[in-house]
Coordinates of C-alpha atoms and ligand atoms in Angstrom, one line a residue:
M1 CA 0.0 0.0 0.0
P2 CA 1.6 3.3 -1.0
I3 CA 1.2 5.4 2.2
E4 CA 0.6 3.6 5.4
F5 CA 0.5 5.2 8.9
I6 CA 1.8 3.0 11.7
R7 CA 2.3 3.6 15.3
D8 CA 5.5 2.0 16.3
D9 CA 9.2 2.4 17.1
I10 CA 10.9 2.9 13.7
T11 CA 13.9 0.9 14.7
R12 CA 11.7 -2.3 14.8
L13 CA 10.6 -2.1 11.2
H14 CA 11.5 -4.5 8.5
V15 CA 11.8 -2.3 5.4
D16 CA 14.4 -1.5 2.8
A17 CA 15.2 1.9 4.3
I18 CA 14.4 3.9 7.4
V19 CA 14.8 7.6 7.5
N20 CA 16.6 9.3 10.4
A21 CA 15.7 12.8 11.6
A22 CA 19.4 13.7 12.1
N23 CA 21.3 16.9 12.8
S24 CA 23.8 18.5 10.4
T25 CA 26.8 16.8 12.0
L26 CA 25.3 13.3 11.4
L27 CA 27.1 12.2 14.5
G28 CA 24.0 11.2 16.5
G29 CA 21.8 12.9 19.1
G30 CA 18.6 12.3 21.0
G31 CA 15.1 11.4 19.8
V32 CA 14.7 9.1 16.9
D33 CA 18.4 9.7 16.0
G34 CA 19.5 8.4 19.3
A35 CA 17.2 5.3 19.0
I36 CA 18.5 4.5 15.5
H37 CA 22.1 4.7 16.5
A38 CA 21.5 2.6 19.6
A39 CA 19.7 -0.1 17.7
A40 CA 22.1 -0.1 14.7
G41 CA 25.3 -0.3 16.9
P42 CA 28.6 1.6 16.7
K43 CA 29.4 0.8 13.1
L44 CA 26.7 3.3 12.0
L45 CA 28.5 6.1 13.7
E46 CA 31.7 5.0 12.1
E47 CA 30.2 5.3 8.7
C48 CA 28.5 8.6 9.5
R49 CA 31.8 10.1 10.4
K50 CA 33.0 9.6 6.9
L51 CA 30.0 11.5 5.4
G52 CA 31.1 15.0 6.3
G53 CA 27.8 16.2 7.7
C54 CA 24.7 17.1 5.8
E55 CA 22.9 20.4 5.0
T56 CA 19.3 21.1 6.2
G57 CA 16.8 19.6 3.6
E58 CA 19.4 17.2 2.2
A59 CA 19.8 13.5 2.7
K60 CA 22.7 10.9 2.8
A61 CA 22.6 7.2 3.1
T62 CA 24.4 4.6 5.2
K63 CA 24.0 0.9 5.7
G64 CA 21.5 -0.4 8.3
Y65 CA 23.9 -2.5 10.3
K66 CA 22.0 -4.2 13.2
L67 CA 18.7 -2.7 12.1
H68 CA 16.2 -4.7 10.1
C69 CA 16.7 -2.5 7.1
K70 CA 19.3 -2.3 4.3
Y71 CA 19.8 1.4 4.6
V72 CA 19.4 4.3 6.9
I73 CA 18.7 7.6 5.1
H74 CA 19.8 10.5 7.2
T75 CA 18.1 13.8 6.6
V76 CA 18.3 17.1 8.5
G77 CA 15.0 18.8 9.2
P78 CA 14.6 22.5 9.7
V79 CA 14.4 24.0 13.3
W80 CA 11.0 25.6 13.7
T81 CA 11.3 29.3 14.3
G82 CA 7.7 30.4 13.6
G83 CA 7.4 29.3 10.0
K84 CA 8.7 32.4 8.2
R85 CA 12.2 31.2 7.5
G86 CA 11.4 28.7 4.8
E87 CA 10.8 25.8 7.2
K88 CA 8.0 24.3 5.1
A89 CA 10.1 24.2 1.9
L90 CA 13.0 22.7 3.8
L91 CA 10.9 20.1 5.4
E92 CA 9.5 19.2 1.9
S93 CA 13.0 18.8 0.6
C94 CA 13.8 16.4 3.4
Y95 CA 11.1 14.1 2.2
K96 CA 11.7 14.6 -1.5
N97 CA 15.5 14.1 -1.2
S98 CA 15.1 11.1 1.0
L99 CA 12.7 9.5 -1.4
L100 CA 14.8 10.2 -4.4
L101 CA 17.8 8.7 -2.6
A102 CA 15.8 5.6 -1.6
K103 CA 14.7 5.2 -5.2
S104 CA 18.2 5.5 -6.5
L105 CA 19.2 2.7 -4.0
G106 CA 16.4 0.5 -5.4
C107 CA 14.3 0.6 -2.2
E108 CA 10.7 -0.5 -2.5
T109 CA 9.7 0.2 1.2
V110 CA 10.7 3.2 3.2
A111 CA 9.7 4.4 6.6
F112 CA 9.8 8.0 7.9
P113 CA 9.5 9.4 11.4
L114 CA 7.8 12.8 11.5
I115 CA 10.9 14.8 10.8
S116 CA 11.5 18.0 12.8
S117 CA 8.4 17.4 14.9
G118 CA 10.3 16.6 18.1
V119 CA 13.4 18.5 19.4
Y120 CA 13.3 20.8 16.3
G121 CA 9.8 22.0 17.3
Y122 CA 7.8 21.9 14.1
P123 CA 4.1 21.8 15.0
K124 CA 3.1 18.2 14.8
E125 CA -0.1 18.6 12.8
E126 CA 1.7 20.8 10.2
A127 CA 4.6 18.4 10.1
L128 CA 2.2 15.6 9.4
S129 CA 0.5 17.4 6.6
V130 CA 3.8 18.3 4.9
A131 CA 4.8 14.6 5.2
V132 CA 1.6 13.4 3.7
D133 CA 1.4 15.9 0.9
T134 CA 5.0 15.5 -0.2
V135 CA 5.0 11.7 -0.1
K136 CA 1.7 11.7 -2.0
S137 CA 3.1 13.9 -4.8
F138 CA 6.1 11.6 -5.0
L139 CA 3.9 8.5 -5.2
D140 CA 1.9 10.0 -8.0
V141 CA 5.0 9.4 -10.3
C142 CA 6.8 6.6 -8.5
D143 CA 5.8 3.2 -7.2
M144 CA 7.0 2.6 -3.6
T145 CA 5.4 1.8 -0.2
V146 CA 6.0 4.6 2.3
Y147 CA 5.3 4.2 6.0
I148 CA 4.8 7.3 8.1
V149 CA 5.7 6.2 11.6
I150 CA 3.8 7.9 14.4
F151 CA 5.5 7.5 17.7
D152 CA 3.2 9.3 19.9
K153 CA -0.5 9.6 19.3
A154 CA -0.4 13.4 19.9
S155 CA 1.4 13.7 16.5
F156 CA -1.6 12.4 14.8
R157 CA -4.4 14.8 15.6
I158 CA -6.9 15.8 13.0
G159 CA -8.7 19.1 13.6
E160 CA -10.6 19.3 16.9
K161 CA -13.8 20.2 15.1
L162 CA -13.7 17.2 12.8
V163 CA -13.1 14.9 15.8
R164 CA -16.0 16.5 17.6
D165 CA -18.3 16.1 14.5
I166 CA -17.3 12.5 14.0
K167 CA -17.9 11.8 17.7
E168 CA -21.3 13.3 17.5
Y169 CA -22.1 11.3 14.4
I170 CA -21.0 8.1 16.1
D171 CA -23.0 8.8 19.2
D172 CA -26.1 9.5 17.2
R173 CA -25.7 6.3 15.2
Y174 CA -25.1 4.2 18.3
A175 CA -28.1 5.9 19.9
D176 CA -30.2 5.0 16.9
E177 CA -29.0 1.4 17.0
H178 CA -29.8 1.1 20.7
F179 CA -33.1 2.8 20.3
N180 CA -34.0 0.3 17.5
A181 CA -32.8 -2.6 19.5
R182 CA -35.0 -1.5 22.4
A183 CA -38.0 -0.9 20.1
E184 CA -37.5 -4.4 18.8
H185 CA -37.4 -5.7 22.4
M186 CA -40.6 -3.8 23.3
R187 CA -42.7 -5.0 20.4
P188 CA -44.3 -8.1 22.1
F189 CA -45.1 -5.9 25.2
K190 CA -46.9 -3.4 23.0
A191 CA -48.9 -6.2 21.4
N192 CA -50.0 -7.5 24.8
R193 CA -51.3 -4.1 25.7
H194 CA -53.6 -4.0 22.7
D195 CA -57.3 -3.7 23.2
F196 CA -58.3 -7.0 21.5
A197 CA -61.6 -5.6 20.4
D198 CA -59.8 -3.1 18.2
Y199 CA -57.3 -5.6 17.1
A200 CA -57.2 -5.9 13.3
A201 CA -55.6 -9.0 11.8
P202 CA -52.4 -8.2 10.1
K203 CA -52.6 -8.0 6.3
E204 CA -51.2 -11.0 4.5
V205 CA -47.8 -10.2 3.1
K206 CA -47.0 -12.1 0.0
A207 CA -43.4 -13.1 -0.2
A208 CA -41.7 -13.1 -3.6
P209 CA -41.4 -16.6 -5.0
P210 CA -37.9 -18.1 -4.5
P211 CA -35.9 -18.2 -7.7
S212 CA -36.2 -21.6 -9.3
F213 CA -33.1 -23.5 -10.2
A214 CA -33.0 -26.8 -11.9
S215 CA -30.0 -27.9 -9.8
L216 CA -27.4 -26.7 -7.4
K217 CA -25.0 -26.5 -10.4
D218 CA -27.5 -24.3 -12.2
A219 CA -27.8 -22.0 -9.2
V220 CA -24.1 -21.6 -8.7
S221 CA -23.6 -20.8 -12.4
Q222 CA -26.0 -17.9 -12.2
L223 CA -23.7 -15.5 -10.3
D224 CA -24.4 -11.8 -10.1
E225 CA -21.9 -9.1 -11.2
S226 CA -18.8 -9.7 -9.0
F227 CA -16.8 -7.2 -6.9
S228 CA -14.1 -6.9 -9.6
E229 CA -16.6 -6.6 -12.4
M230 CA -18.5 -3.8 -10.6
L231 CA -15.2 -2.1 -9.7
L232 CA -14.0 -2.1 -13.4
R233 CA -17.4 -1.0 -14.6
K234 CA -17.4 2.0 -12.2
I235 CA -13.9 2.9 -13.2
D236 CA -15.1 3.1 -16.8
E237 CA -18.3 5.0 -15.9
E238 CA -16.3 7.6 -14.0
G239 CA -14.0 8.0 -16.9
M240 CA -11.0 7.2 -14.7
T241 CA -7.9 5.2 -15.7
D242 CA -7.0 2.2 -13.6
V243 CA -3.9 4.0 -12.4
E244 CA -5.8 7.0 -11.2
C245 CA -8.2 4.8 -9.4
Y246 CA -5.7 2.6 -7.5
K247 CA -3.5 5.6 -6.6
K248 CA -6.5 7.5 -5.2
A249 CA -7.5 4.4 -3.3
N250 CA -4.0 4.2 -1.9
I251 CA -3.7 0.6 -3.2
D252 CA -0.6 -0.8 -4.8
R253 CA -0.4 -1.8 -8.4
K254 CA 0.2 -5.5 -7.7
L255 CA -2.9 -5.9 -5.7
F256 CA -4.9 -4.0 -8.4
S257 CA -3.7 -6.4 -11.1
K258 CA -4.7 -9.3 -9.0
I259 CA -8.2 -7.9 -8.7
R260 CA -8.3 -7.0 -12.4
S261 CA -7.3 -10.5 -13.5
D262 CA -9.5 -12.5 -11.1
R263 CA -13.2 -11.8 -11.5
L264 CA -14.0 -13.6 -8.3
Y265 CA -11.3 -11.9 -6.3
K266 CA -12.3 -11.3 -2.7
P267 CA -10.7 -8.1 -1.2
S268 CA -10.5 -7.2 2.4
K269 CA -13.2 -4.8 3.6
Q270 CA -10.7 -2.0 3.9
T271 CA -9.6 -2.5 0.3
A272 CA -13.2 -2.5 -0.9
I273 CA -14.0 0.7 0.9
A274 CA -10.8 2.3 -0.3
F275 CA -12.1 1.8 -3.9
A276 CA -15.5 3.1 -3.0
I277 CA -13.8 6.3 -1.7
A278 CA -11.6 6.6 -4.8
L279 CA -14.6 6.3 -7.0
R280 CA -16.6 8.8 -4.9
L281 CA -19.5 6.3 -4.6
S282 CA -22.7 7.3 -2.8
L283 CA -23.5 5.5 0.4
D284 CA -25.9 3.1 -1.4
E285 CA -23.3 2.4 -4.1
T286 CA -20.7 1.8 -1.5
K287 CA -23.0 -0.7 0.3
E288 CA -23.6 -2.4 -3.0
L289 CA -19.9 -2.7 -3.8
L290 CA -19.2 -4.0 -0.3
M291 CA -22.0 -6.5 -0.6
K292 CA -20.4 -7.9 -3.7
A293 CA -17.3 -8.7 -1.5
G294 CA -19.4 -10.1 1.2
F295 CA -19.4 -7.1 3.6
A296 CA -21.8 -4.6 5.0
L297 CA -21.7 -1.2 6.8
S298 CA -23.2 -1.4 10.2
H299 CA -24.1 1.1 12.9
S300 CA -22.7 -1.4 15.5
S301 CA -19.2 -0.6 14.3
R302 CA -17.3 2.7 14.9
F303 CA -15.2 2.0 11.8
D304 CA -18.3 1.7 9.6
I305 CA -19.9 4.8 11.1
I306 CA -16.7 6.9 10.5
I307 CA -16.7 5.7 6.8
E308 CA -20.4 6.6 6.5
Y309 CA -19.7 10.0 8.1
F310 CA -17.2 10.9 5.4
I311 CA -19.3 9.6 2.5
V312 CA -22.4 11.3 3.7
H313 CA -20.4 14.6 4.0
G314 CA -19.0 14.2 0.5
N315 CA -15.4 14.1 1.9
Y316 CA -13.5 11.5 -0.2
N317 CA -10.0 12.4 0.9
I318 CA -8.6 9.0 1.9
F319 CA -5.8 10.5 3.8
E320 CA -8.1 12.5 6.0
I321 CA -10.3 9.5 6.4
N322 CA -7.3 7.5 7.5
E323 CA -6.3 10.2 10.0
A324 CA -9.8 10.1 11.5
L325 CA -9.7 6.3 11.6
F326 CA -6.3 6.5 13.3
E327 CA -7.6 9.0 15.8
F328 CA -10.4 6.7 16.8
D329 CA -8.1 3.6 16.9
Q330 CA -9.6 1.9 13.9
C331 CA -7.9 -0.1 11.1
L332 CA -6.9 2.2 8.2
L333 CA -8.1 2.0 4.6
G334 CA -6.1 0.4 1.8
A335 CA -4.6 -2.9 1.1
Ligands
AR6_401 N1 10.4 5.8 16.2 C1 9.7 6.6 15.5 N2 9.5 7.9 15.8 C2 10.2 8.4 16.9 C3 11.1 7.6 17.7 C4 11.2 6.2 17.3 N3 11.9 5.4 18.0 N4 11.6 8.4 18.6 C5 11.1 9.6 18.5 N5 10.2 9.7 17.4 P1 13.1 14.0 17.0 P2 13.6 16.3 15.1 C6 9.5 10.8 16.8 O1 13.3 14.9 18.2 O2 12.5 17.1 15.7 C7 18.0 14.7 17.5 O3 18.7 15.0 18.7 C8 9.2 11.9 17.8 O4 8.0 11.6 18.6 O5 13.8 12.7 17.0 O6 13.8 16.2 13.7 C9 18.8 14.9 16.3 O7 20.1 14.6 16.4 C10 8.9 13.0 16.8 O8 7.6 13.0 16.4 O9 13.7 14.8 15.6 C11 18.6 16.4 16.0 O10 19.5 17.2 16.8 C12 9.8 12.7 15.6 O11 10.2 11.3 15.8 C13 17.2 16.7 16.5 O12 16.9 15.7 17.4 C14 11.0 13.6 15.4 O13 11.6 13.9 16.7 C15 16.2 16.5 15.3 O14 14.9 16.9 15.8

């Protein structure tokens, strides 16, 4: 999956390269830099000494030594001094230069910490949005899986208002669900209280006749449009290309080819929803697409209600949706 947010210690990740939020000496320090040097062992510092430092916004690579990665890419973020000294452009350069370097080294998976958002004081919310926007632009032209590692949950805060709105939405939906469950429970009680003199016999409801199949084989052969068929049809109807669709869905090319070539492919629920978001499907269409993969949206699940919230509000920004899911401790969308 092209961008993935994970909450972890970056030194534990098994990827081709991890990025270090270093300082211009490249000789180690505190924060993530200290953790990376501690986990990699002293040989990392030995190699760093030979690099001759690094300018702010630039990136240099070393081997990973005892870490579970081939390379460490050291980049130097800007120190935040209020935002008027080109901090944003410098932070963007950190991500761009690290990604270009990773690509030149043949890396397919790269993990970033939130550069500058610790000791260097860059506001975490803004640091996160620079990270997401810059990585996203890079992935528009290049295939790679990029992990943005969130060490402390406070780094990952979507706007207070959005959190409040989603909370309200969840509370309302849960309340509905409970109300309906209670109403269901009360039904026999209401019937008991009926004045039987006024009681009218319920109208006869005619059920639709069941479909008639000559045999089980016959029944199984009459499959409806599958998930992959509906997905490809919707892509055509929207006038999108496959690439546009899977990039918007934050799904990687290999997974998309699998879905394309297997009409009975069964995706995960997160993948199916990611495509619904990429295609800007209405709530009903989303439910239809999900049903084809064997899933539903339910008001008994916070994940489902959050997805519904975004669709109902016409917000199809998958990164914002993922930030909200992360905020509410739910699985993220994508592969
Ligand atoms: N894994 C992932 N993220 C981490 C980890 C970890 N193990 N440890 C901290 N973070 P910082 P900076 C997060 O201060 O702001 C060093 O001394 C942390 O929560 O490490 O770019 C260097 O030598 C924060 O969100 O880097 C420099 O002198 C983010 O990583 C200076 O700090 C970055 O925090 C660089 O400051």
